[in-house]
Amino acid sequence: MLLKLHDRLGLRTNPPIFFTTAGFIALFTLSFIAFPTQMEGVFGAMAQWIITYFGWFYVLGNALFFIFLVYLAASRFGRVKLGPDDSVPQYSGVAWFGMLFAAGVGAVLLFWGAAEPISHFANPPYDGVEPQSDRAARDALAISNFHIGLFMWVILTVPGLAFGYFTYKRKLPPRVSSIFQPILGEGIHGPLGKMIDALAIISTVFGLAVSVGLGALQINSGLQILYGVPYVGWIQAGIIALVTAAGITSVVAGMDKGVKRLSYFNILMAVALLLFILMAGATRTVLMGTIESAGYFLMRLPEMMFFNDAFADTGWIGSWTVFYWAWTVSWAPFVGLFIARISQGRTIREFVIGVLAVPSIFVMFWIGIFGMNAFDIERNQNGQLIENVVDKGDIPAALFEFLGHFPLFEFVAPFTVLVITIFFITSIDSAALTMDAIANGHEDKAPKRQRVFWALCIGVVCAVILVTTGDSGLDILQHVIIVVGFPVFILGFLQMWMVIRALREDAGEVAPMRTRQWKQVIPAEEYRRRAREDFSSVQEVVIRPEFEEGTEPEFEARVPNTGQIRAVKADSKTEKSSSTSAE
């Protein structure tokens, strides 16, 4: 039945994954429309339960993710390429960074870049720190760098690395289930594998819905300050509709014409805004504070990695750290597959260092420039940022309240609205492409209507939550994402194990490191479709994971009682004779 409906709709995807995901999203949106108060209560209670009993789990988990990535980059496995051993990077360093930055994280900087530092400056989370003191300012910048910079990218790098290895080294389908091939085997194509992929798509839809929702609130605040546009749900729904429509246009254009071009344009606009804030603000103080805050962040990093607010138990961890980690992990499958896709041909060491270090350094400059200027406005210009942003809780308006203290506000504010809008367009664009690949099980051309559908899902979920919840929209977005992100966070632990296990299976013991070369795997249903259309098109692909003969790694084995060393194929009893003497 599902297969017939699937074919009538002209789709070319996996019916169980597609319809399970679509059904869940439809059920969620209809439930929120019919029972908004009850749904708010349910998600609020579930989120509070997770924060109360498992907040520590998020803190510990992200610390372990970081340790795992540092170990892997420093180990001998750091030389392994995400792709065939002779592959080269597809994109230049500049293009690579631009697309990394545009994959949803640039919008986070614009929303929280001024709001988070001023919030922690006014309400320090650490015991004994006086509000609005120098220590509070240093801690505020360090915490913001921790949340928005390095450790947000830690969460994104783990699935990105796993996708890169299993999709482009082992050539398995670009699905989350493929990561579990070492323990599931052919089961990645079975019910459990399909359930994992459906969960990944659902979490991505909700994670991006939260991002777009925050963007809609921020854009609405900017339009209210600039032009007196009402700050209401139907305006925010209209903004979401316009952003989604623009995202669909970019989706139809494809990766190189859509995401790549918008990413270039967007990163240039963001850098221009950053330089304007630097030059028009307290430049000398900002530069000094930014450099100092980088050192202070590194000094406090071990403490922040494991900080649980255990003694005061103020709830700060749940409101900030747990929300950030749950939010980030919810769209980590999309960003992970996206950054893996644009990182083919790079080594694990290059991938880890590049994905962690380059964006984190940029974030340090961004947080330093915005945060230090916010402190200067509050301390020396009677800016009332704390009153408007913290006391009144108007976080969506924080950026525009901040920009109001700089010259050319009438020009800079609309420019900023445009930057925010393009960031969310690129997020929807890249997410739709990625979700379509997960549902398809391949990255070849597929009907454009599928990508359009996933983009629409993001917009609809976001609009329904904001319109039905009214003034509590921001809180409900946070509650929903904490609940949705929890099971995805658990999968992150298994992903680390799968990467290590796969590397040990495939890697040789002698330099240069040789690894198995894997044949391209596509889902069985796609194999059958291609075979019916043109049988020659399936000659180079397989349904079950299979490595190419003759590419097994070798290790050196000492022959007993001879003093000789022989090169032996891994997982094989055959040996290559060697005249090399042990002496």
XYZ file of C-alpha atoms in Angstrom:
583
model
C 0.000 0.000 0.000
C 2.709 2.467 1.016
C 4.767 1.486 -2.012
C 1.851 2.150 -4.383
C 1.148 5.544 -2.794
C 4.859 6.320 -2.882
C 5.045 5.565 -6.628
C 1.852 7.481 -7.412
C 3.321 10.567 -5.762
C 6.317 10.266 -8.062
C 8.770 9.856 -5.184
C 12.082 8.042 -5.277
C 12.886 7.386 -1.670
C 12.444 4.735 1.016
C 8.679 4.460 1.705
C 8.868 3.345 5.390
C 11.327 6.114 6.302
C 9.460 8.767 4.322
C 5.954 7.972 5.532
C 6.983 7.336 9.154
C 8.635 10.732 9.290
C 5.850 12.519 7.437
C 3.216 10.852 9.639
C 4.936 11.880 12.870
C 5.325 15.485 11.711
C 1.667 15.611 10.622
C 0.515 14.140 13.960
C 2.630 16.640 15.916
C 1.397 19.698 14.020
C -2.263 18.633 14.172
C -1.967 17.935 17.903
C -0.478 21.369 18.533
C -3.262 23.000 16.512
C -6.025 21.042 18.270
C -4.611 20.925 21.821
C -2.002 23.715 22.192
C -2.306 24.083 25.979
C -2.094 20.347 26.631
C 0.871 19.927 24.275
C 2.665 22.806 25.987
C 2.122 21.106 29.329
C 3.307 17.704 28.111
C 6.526 18.978 26.516
C 7.185 21.330 29.433
C 6.917 18.477 31.946
C 9.063 16.121 29.853
C 11.743 18.775 29.339
C 11.850 19.572 33.053
C 12.201 15.870 33.896
C 15.134 15.502 31.479
C 16.837 18.624 32.852
C 16.362 17.534 36.477
C 17.534 13.949 36.147
C 19.783 13.954 33.074
C 21.328 17.424 32.895
C 24.575 15.869 34.147
C 24.396 13.372 31.283
C 24.590 16.158 28.685
C 27.521 17.785 30.492
C 29.483 14.530 30.814
C 28.620 13.424 27.274
C 29.944 16.527 25.581
C 33.151 16.372 27.609
C 33.669 12.770 26.452
C 32.957 13.769 22.823
C 35.738 16.358 23.044
C 38.234 13.911 24.558
C 37.373 11.352 21.859
C 37.984 13.837 19.016
C 41.299 15.042 20.433
C 42.469 11.441 20.844
C 41.439 10.457 17.334
C 43.113 13.447 15.678
C 46.346 12.858 17.589
C 46.410 9.095 17.020
C 47.681 7.214 13.975
C 44.097 7.117 12.719
C 44.359 10.841 12.083
C 46.050 10.017 8.744
C 43.036 8.135 7.387
C 41.133 9.969 4.662
C 37.382 10.437 4.555
C 37.175 8.769 1.181
C 39.457 6.597 -0.948
C 43.137 6.782 -0.033
C 43.943 8.774 -3.197
C 41.039 11.247 -2.883
C 41.584 15.018 -2.679
C 39.377 17.735 -1.103
C 36.473 18.790 -3.297
C 36.323 22.399 -2.037
C 39.006 24.975 -1.296
C 39.645 26.060 2.274
C 37.725 29.335 1.885
C 34.696 27.664 0.302
C 34.819 24.908 2.914
C 34.812 27.355 5.812
C 32.036 29.441 4.257
C 29.737 26.445 3.979
C 30.651 25.254 7.484
C 29.768 28.633 8.912
C 26.498 28.901 7.013
C 25.228 25.480 8.115
C 22.976 26.928 10.812
C 25.678 28.210 13.169
C 25.990 31.727 11.749
C 22.380 32.384 12.720
C 23.168 31.257 16.273
C 25.864 33.934 16.529
C 23.509 36.658 15.398
C 20.797 35.628 17.858
C 22.999 35.071 20.920
C 26.124 37.122 20.088
C 25.060 40.093 22.224
C 22.285 38.460 24.257
C 24.280 35.724 25.993
C 27.277 37.783 27.180
C 25.028 40.506 28.615
C 22.823 37.867 30.290
C 25.728 36.211 32.135
C 27.226 39.639 32.866
C 24.015 40.544 34.693
C 23.418 37.128 36.282
C 26.719 35.246 36.797
C 26.205 31.477 37.204
C 29.245 30.961 39.465
C 29.077 31.362 43.239
C 30.674 34.475 44.710
C 30.871 36.456 41.454
C 29.416 39.940 41.727
C 27.042 40.922 38.880
C 28.444 43.424 36.360
C 31.966 43.074 37.776
C 35.154 42.515 35.773
C 35.100 38.845 36.787
C 31.482 38.595 35.630
C 32.490 40.067 32.255
C 35.345 37.585 31.796
C 33.134 34.661 32.784
C 30.356 35.845 30.472
C 32.652 35.832 27.437
C 34.168 32.459 28.397
C 30.755 30.840 28.851
C 29.513 32.264 25.542
C 32.581 30.931 23.739
C 31.987 27.576 25.406
C 28.325 27.373 24.368
C 28.414 28.914 20.893
C 31.970 28.103 19.889
C 34.156 25.101 20.563
C 31.720 22.751 22.277
C 28.839 23.401 19.920
C 31.175 22.277 17.138
C 32.246 19.257 19.191
C 28.660 17.977 19.033
C 28.547 18.560 15.274
C 31.951 17.012 14.572
C 31.229 13.558 16.041
C 28.397 12.657 13.609
C 30.231 14.513 10.832
C 33.259 12.274 11.296
C 31.101 9.156 11.469
C 29.214 10.123 8.309
C 32.444 10.943 6.520
C 33.954 7.548 7.266
C 30.983 5.288 6.643
C 29.560 7.225 3.683
C 32.739 8.091 1.790
C 35.252 5.487 2.989
C 33.008 2.434 3.296
C 30.624 3.883 0.676
C 27.495 3.029 2.609
C 24.251 4.965 2.084
C 24.347 8.519 3.518
C 22.148 7.572 6.449
C 22.606 7.627 10.210
C 21.884 3.896 10.264
C 25.007 3.274 8.142
C 27.140 4.394 11.085
C 25.939 1.304 12.985
C 26.955 -1.154 10.258
C 29.758 -2.711 12.375
C 27.163 -4.064 14.849
C 23.986 -4.177 12.739
C 25.519 -5.507 9.520
C 22.766 -5.894 6.927
C 20.345 -4.796 9.648
C 21.020 -1.188 8.649
C 18.516 -1.857 5.860
C 16.020 -3.468 8.241
C 13.380 -2.089 10.664
C 15.905 -0.921 13.273
C 17.955 0.924 10.661
C 14.842 2.587 9.260
C 13.780 3.632 12.766
C 17.182 5.257 13.368
C 16.959 7.175 10.077
C 13.401 8.319 10.742
C 14.490 9.595 14.173
C 17.397 11.474 12.587
C 15.118 13.215 10.072
C 12.516 14.072 12.718
C 15.157 15.555 15.035
C 16.581 17.589 12.146
C 13.152 18.987 11.272
C 12.550 20.055 14.867
C 16.077 21.352 15.408
C 15.870 23.538 12.318
C 12.326 24.552 13.243
C 13.696 25.929 16.526
C 16.462 27.777 14.660
C 14.042 29.268 12.149
C 11.630 30.097 14.974
C 14.305 32.010 16.865
C 15.177 33.795 13.625
C 11.551 34.739 13.010
C 11.285 36.174 16.525
C 14.491 38.146 16.006
C 13.503 39.462 12.582
C 10.066 40.452 13.928
C 11.756 42.338 16.788
C 13.980 44.165 14.333
C 11.036 45.129 12.125
C 9.131 46.332 15.188
C 12.002 48.564 16.288
C 12.632 49.835 12.760
C 9.157 50.202 11.302
C 6.672 49.586 14.111
C 5.581 46.185 12.746
C 3.492 44.360 15.416
C 5.274 41.616 17.355
C 2.641 38.896 16.929
C 2.376 35.270 15.820
C 0.854 35.858 12.391
C 3.671 38.249 11.446
C 6.205 35.636 12.536
C 4.348 33.011 10.495
C 4.584 35.300 7.464
C 8.320 35.708 8.003
C 8.689 31.932 8.244
C 6.714 31.525 5.018
C 8.954 33.968 3.138
C 12.167 32.390 4.474
C 10.891 28.908 3.641
C 9.912 29.976 0.123
C 13.379 31.446 -0.442
C 14.927 28.265 0.972
C 12.886 26.151 -1.446
C 14.129 28.266 -4.348
C 17.702 27.631 -3.255
C 16.968 23.927 -2.722
C 15.762 23.574 -6.286
C 18.974 25.225 -7.526
C 21.115 22.521 -5.874
C 24.320 22.433 -3.810
C 26.748 24.376 -5.981
C 24.309 26.936 -7.368
C 22.300 27.322 -4.165
C 24.154 26.667 -0.924
C 27.656 27.471 -2.166
C 26.791 30.861 -3.657
C 24.605 31.933 -0.767
C 27.291 30.821 1.702
C 29.947 32.944 0.002
C 27.645 35.960 -0.051
C 26.477 35.448 3.519
C 29.893 35.050 5.115
C 31.097 38.260 3.439
C 28.078 40.158 4.776
C 28.586 38.733 8.288
C 32.273 39.708 8.288
C 31.355 43.192 7.067
C 28.908 43.572 9.986
C 31.542 42.320 12.428
C 34.151 44.796 11.143
C 31.657 47.645 11.349
C 30.913 46.848 15.022
C 34.652 46.649 15.712
C 35.512 49.964 14.040
C 32.471 51.932 15.219
C 32.650 50.734 18.822
C 35.262 50.890 21.566
C 37.919 49.440 19.259
C 40.959 49.485 21.552
C 39.103 48.082 24.564
C 37.377 45.480 22.420
C 40.606 44.166 20.881
C 42.312 43.975 24.267
C 39.305 42.258 25.822
C 38.879 39.805 22.943
C 42.476 38.596 23.175
C 42.316 38.414 26.962
C 39.023 36.522 26.845
C 40.559 33.882 24.562
C 43.245 33.100 27.133
C 40.753 33.189 29.981
C 38.480 30.782 28.093
C 41.308 28.278 27.608
C 42.273 28.575 31.268
C 38.705 27.949 32.488
C 37.867 25.305 29.881
C 38.432 22.200 32.090
C 36.154 23.623 34.765
C 33.418 24.623 32.308
C 33.529 21.213 30.627
C 32.306 19.551 33.806
C 30.361 22.382 35.515
C 26.978 21.083 36.720
C 25.860 23.821 39.150
C 25.711 20.998 41.703
C 25.998 23.089 44.887
C 23.794 26.094 44.148
C 21.413 24.106 41.903
C 19.861 27.270 40.475
C 18.546 25.655 37.285
C 21.046 27.592 35.190
C 22.438 24.421 33.581
C 19.009 23.456 32.258
C 18.209 26.924 30.913
C 21.516 27.339 29.116
C 23.917 24.393 28.732
C 21.374 21.564 28.448
C 19.259 23.613 26.025
C 22.302 24.373 23.854
C 23.495 20.766 23.749
C 19.997 19.356 23.090
C 19.349 21.955 20.410
C 22.691 21.382 18.714
C 22.470 17.590 18.785
C 18.977 17.711 17.251
C 20.304 19.184 14.024
C 23.695 17.461 14.312
C 22.646 14.670 11.876
C 21.947 17.262 9.183
C 25.056 19.347 9.842
C 27.156 16.206 10.313
C 26.213 14.760 6.933
C 26.504 18.183 5.319
C 30.038 18.860 6.600
C 31.034 15.273 5.788
C 29.805 15.793 2.244
C 31.862 18.961 1.750
C 34.909 17.425 3.510
C 35.488 14.408 1.265
C 39.174 13.783 0.660
C 40.383 15.377 3.895
C 42.115 13.319 6.569
C 40.516 12.735 9.955
C 43.158 15.016 11.492
C 42.425 17.803 9.010
C 38.700 17.329 9.518
C 38.793 17.466 13.319
C 41.210 20.398 13.516
C 39.481 22.334 10.755
C 35.916 21.812 11.960
C 36.778 22.493 15.615
C 39.446 25.164 15.408
C 38.525 27.434 12.493
C 34.895 28.179 13.439
C 35.835 28.382 17.146
C 38.472 31.037 16.481
C 35.987 33.035 14.431
C 33.425 32.719 17.234
C 35.984 34.029 19.753
C 36.380 37.197 17.700
C 32.624 37.522 17.222
C 31.768 37.024 20.907
C 34.643 39.262 21.988
C 33.651 42.123 19.678
C 29.924 41.940 20.432
C 30.324 41.127 24.128
C 32.949 43.745 24.957
C 30.942 46.414 23.145
C 27.815 45.347 25.045
C 29.676 45.726 28.367
C 30.957 49.149 27.304
C 27.444 50.263 26.337
C 26.054 49.128 29.685
C 28.856 50.537 31.812
C 29.822 53.761 30.037
C 26.855 54.757 27.882
C 23.943 53.995 30.225
C 22.693 51.675 27.504
C 20.033 49.866 29.562
C 20.766 46.586 27.757
C 20.396 44.662 31.009
C 17.020 46.259 31.710
C 15.630 45.611 28.222
C 17.229 42.239 27.462
C 17.680 40.538 30.830
C 15.132 42.057 33.201
C 12.338 42.166 30.609
C 13.482 38.902 28.977
C 13.367 40.355 25.454
C 16.205 38.257 24.062
C 14.992 38.380 20.405
C 15.375 42.173 20.473
C 18.862 42.088 22.029
C 20.772 42.462 18.762
C 18.780 45.474 17.615
C 18.869 47.100 21.059
C 22.631 46.641 20.807
C 22.879 48.052 17.267
C 20.859 51.106 18.321
C 23.965 52.419 20.089
C 26.001 52.514 16.859
C 25.930 55.045 14.015
C 23.996 54.476 10.764
C 21.379 52.392 12.561
C 18.810 53.029 9.821
C 21.147 51.326 7.346
C 22.874 48.742 9.563
C 19.672 47.285 11.076
C 18.001 46.405 7.726
C 21.350 45.033 6.537
C 21.449 42.827 9.644
C 17.893 41.608 9.008
C 19.031 40.583 5.526
C 22.058 38.714 6.936
C 19.842 36.839 9.417
C 17.376 35.964 6.670
C 20.037 34.570 4.349
C 21.525 32.501 7.162
C 18.185 30.807 7.680
C 17.674 30.329 3.965
C 20.992 28.482 3.727
C 20.065 26.438 6.808
C 16.767 25.309 5.270
C 18.461 24.721 1.924
C 21.272 22.504 3.215
C 18.964 20.712 5.674
C 16.466 19.804 2.948
C 19.233 18.421 0.732
C 20.630 16.399 3.611
C 17.294 15.009 4.836
C 16.462 13.991 1.288
C 19.759 12.093 1.060
C 19.027 10.274 4.344
C 15.543 9.306 3.146
C 16.830 8.261 -0.301
C 19.917 6.408 0.815
C 21.986 8.020 -1.926
C 23.174 11.471 -3.024
C 22.398 11.177 -6.718
C 19.730 13.286 -8.376
C 16.233 12.736 -6.979
C 12.846 14.365 -7.643
C 12.963 17.973 -6.489
C 9.538 17.646 -4.896
C 11.145 15.568 -2.144
C 13.551 18.324 -1.136
C 10.720 20.850 -1.312
C 8.682 18.663 1.045
C 11.401 18.597 3.720
C 11.838 22.375 3.508
C 8.083 22.805 3.938
C 8.117 20.512 6.987
C 10.602 22.790 8.756
C 8.502 25.878 8.040
C 5.184 24.281 9.020
C 6.418 22.868 12.353
C 7.999 26.199 13.267
C 4.962 28.275 12.293
C 2.513 26.016 14.146
C 4.504 26.193 17.401
C 4.859 29.981 17.318
C 1.286 30.754 16.248
C -0.398 28.390 18.725
C 1.745 29.239 21.771
C 1.749 33.048 21.530
C 4.026 34.857 23.999
C 5.452 31.603 25.372
C 6.756 30.568 21.928
C 10.440 30.850 22.845
C 10.011 28.703 25.984
C 8.025 26.047 24.109
C 10.632 25.886 21.351
C 13.233 25.182 24.030
C 11.100 22.501 25.694
C 10.367 20.695 22.430
C 14.000 20.568 21.412
C 15.200 19.264 24.802
C 12.750 16.359 24.488
C 13.508 15.605 20.821
C 17.271 15.917 21.248
C 17.605 13.460 24.142
C 17.516 10.155 22.180
C 19.761 11.627 19.476
C 22.321 12.565 22.127
C 22.386 8.941 23.310
C 23.193 7.828 19.749
C 26.309 10.018 19.873
C 27.976 7.632 22.338
C 27.375 4.714 20.006
C 28.733 6.706 17.068
C 32.088 7.131 18.816
C 32.300 3.388 19.396
C 31.368 2.625 15.778
C 34.067 4.934 14.372
C 36.806 3.365 16.510
C 35.628 -0.140 15.689
C 35.514 0.554 11.947
C 38.963 2.154 11.940
C 40.460 -0.853 13.717
C 38.782 -3.206 11.271
C 39.982 -1.356 8.177
C 43.408 0.000 9.144
C 46.797 -1.667 8.621
C 49.567 -1.542 11.157
C 52.449 -0.209 9.031
C 53.024 3.158 7.375
C 51.815 4.278 4.966
C 48.458 3.261 6.319
C 46.439 1.162 3.882
C 42.733 0.694 4.406
C 40.084 -1.411 2.750
C 38.392 0.178 -0.236
C 34.644 -0.306 -0.186
C 32.158 -0.675 -3.014
C 29.313 1.819 -3.310
C 26.208 0.626 -1.438
C 22.694 1.778 -2.335
C 19.356 0.710 -0.829
C 17.757 -2.411 -2.313
C 14.704 -0.554 -3.600
C 16.870 1.985 -5.415
C 18.984 -0.845 -6.874
C 15.857 -2.475 -8.297
C 14.610 0.803 -9.765
C 17.907 1.473 -11.515
C 18.186 -2.128 -12.729
C 14.744 -1.907 -14.343
C 15.618 1.369 -16.075
C 19.162 0.508 -17.143
C 20.879 -2.616 -15.850
C 24.327 -1.296 -16.746
C 23.858 1.482 -14.173
C 24.091 -0.995 -11.286
C 27.256 -2.774 -12.351
C 29.439 -0.713 -10.018
C 27.158 -0.731 -6.960
C 26.039 -3.339 -4.439
C 23.156 -3.822 -2.031
C 25.132 -5.272 0.889
C 28.364 -3.786 2.325
C 31.300 -5.306 0.459
C 34.946 -4.268 0.158
C 36.949 -4.624 -3.031
C 39.085 -7.735 -3.303
C 42.803 -7.199 -2.941
C 42.459 -4.091 -0.738
C 42.761 -5.765 2.660
C 45.296 -3.996 4.925
C 48.590 -5.719 5.696
C 50.413 -6.157 8.946
C 53.917 -7.371 9.697
C 54.227 -10.791 11.336
C 57.411 -12.385 12.618
C 57.842 -15.955 11.395
C 58.702 -18.181 14.381
C 62.266 -19.596 14.550
C 63.345 -17.946 11.256
C 64.179 -14.363 12.136
C 62.140 -13.196 9.125
C 59.183 -10.838 8.785
C 56.317 -11.480 6.407
C 53.538 -9.130 5.228
C 50.229 -10.778 6.012
C 46.794 -9.826 4.726
C 44.382 -8.887 7.496
C 41.485 -11.320 7.912
C 43.270 -13.714 5.569
C 45.551 -16.727 5.869
C 47.543 -15.807 2.771
C 51.017 -14.419 3.207
C 53.443 -12.474 1.115
C 57.016 -13.728 1.309
C 59.537 -11.209 2.399
C 63.271 -11.525 2.459
C 63.546 -8.815 5.048
C 65.690 -9.978 7.936
C 64.701 -9.228 11.481
C 68.250 -8.226 12.068
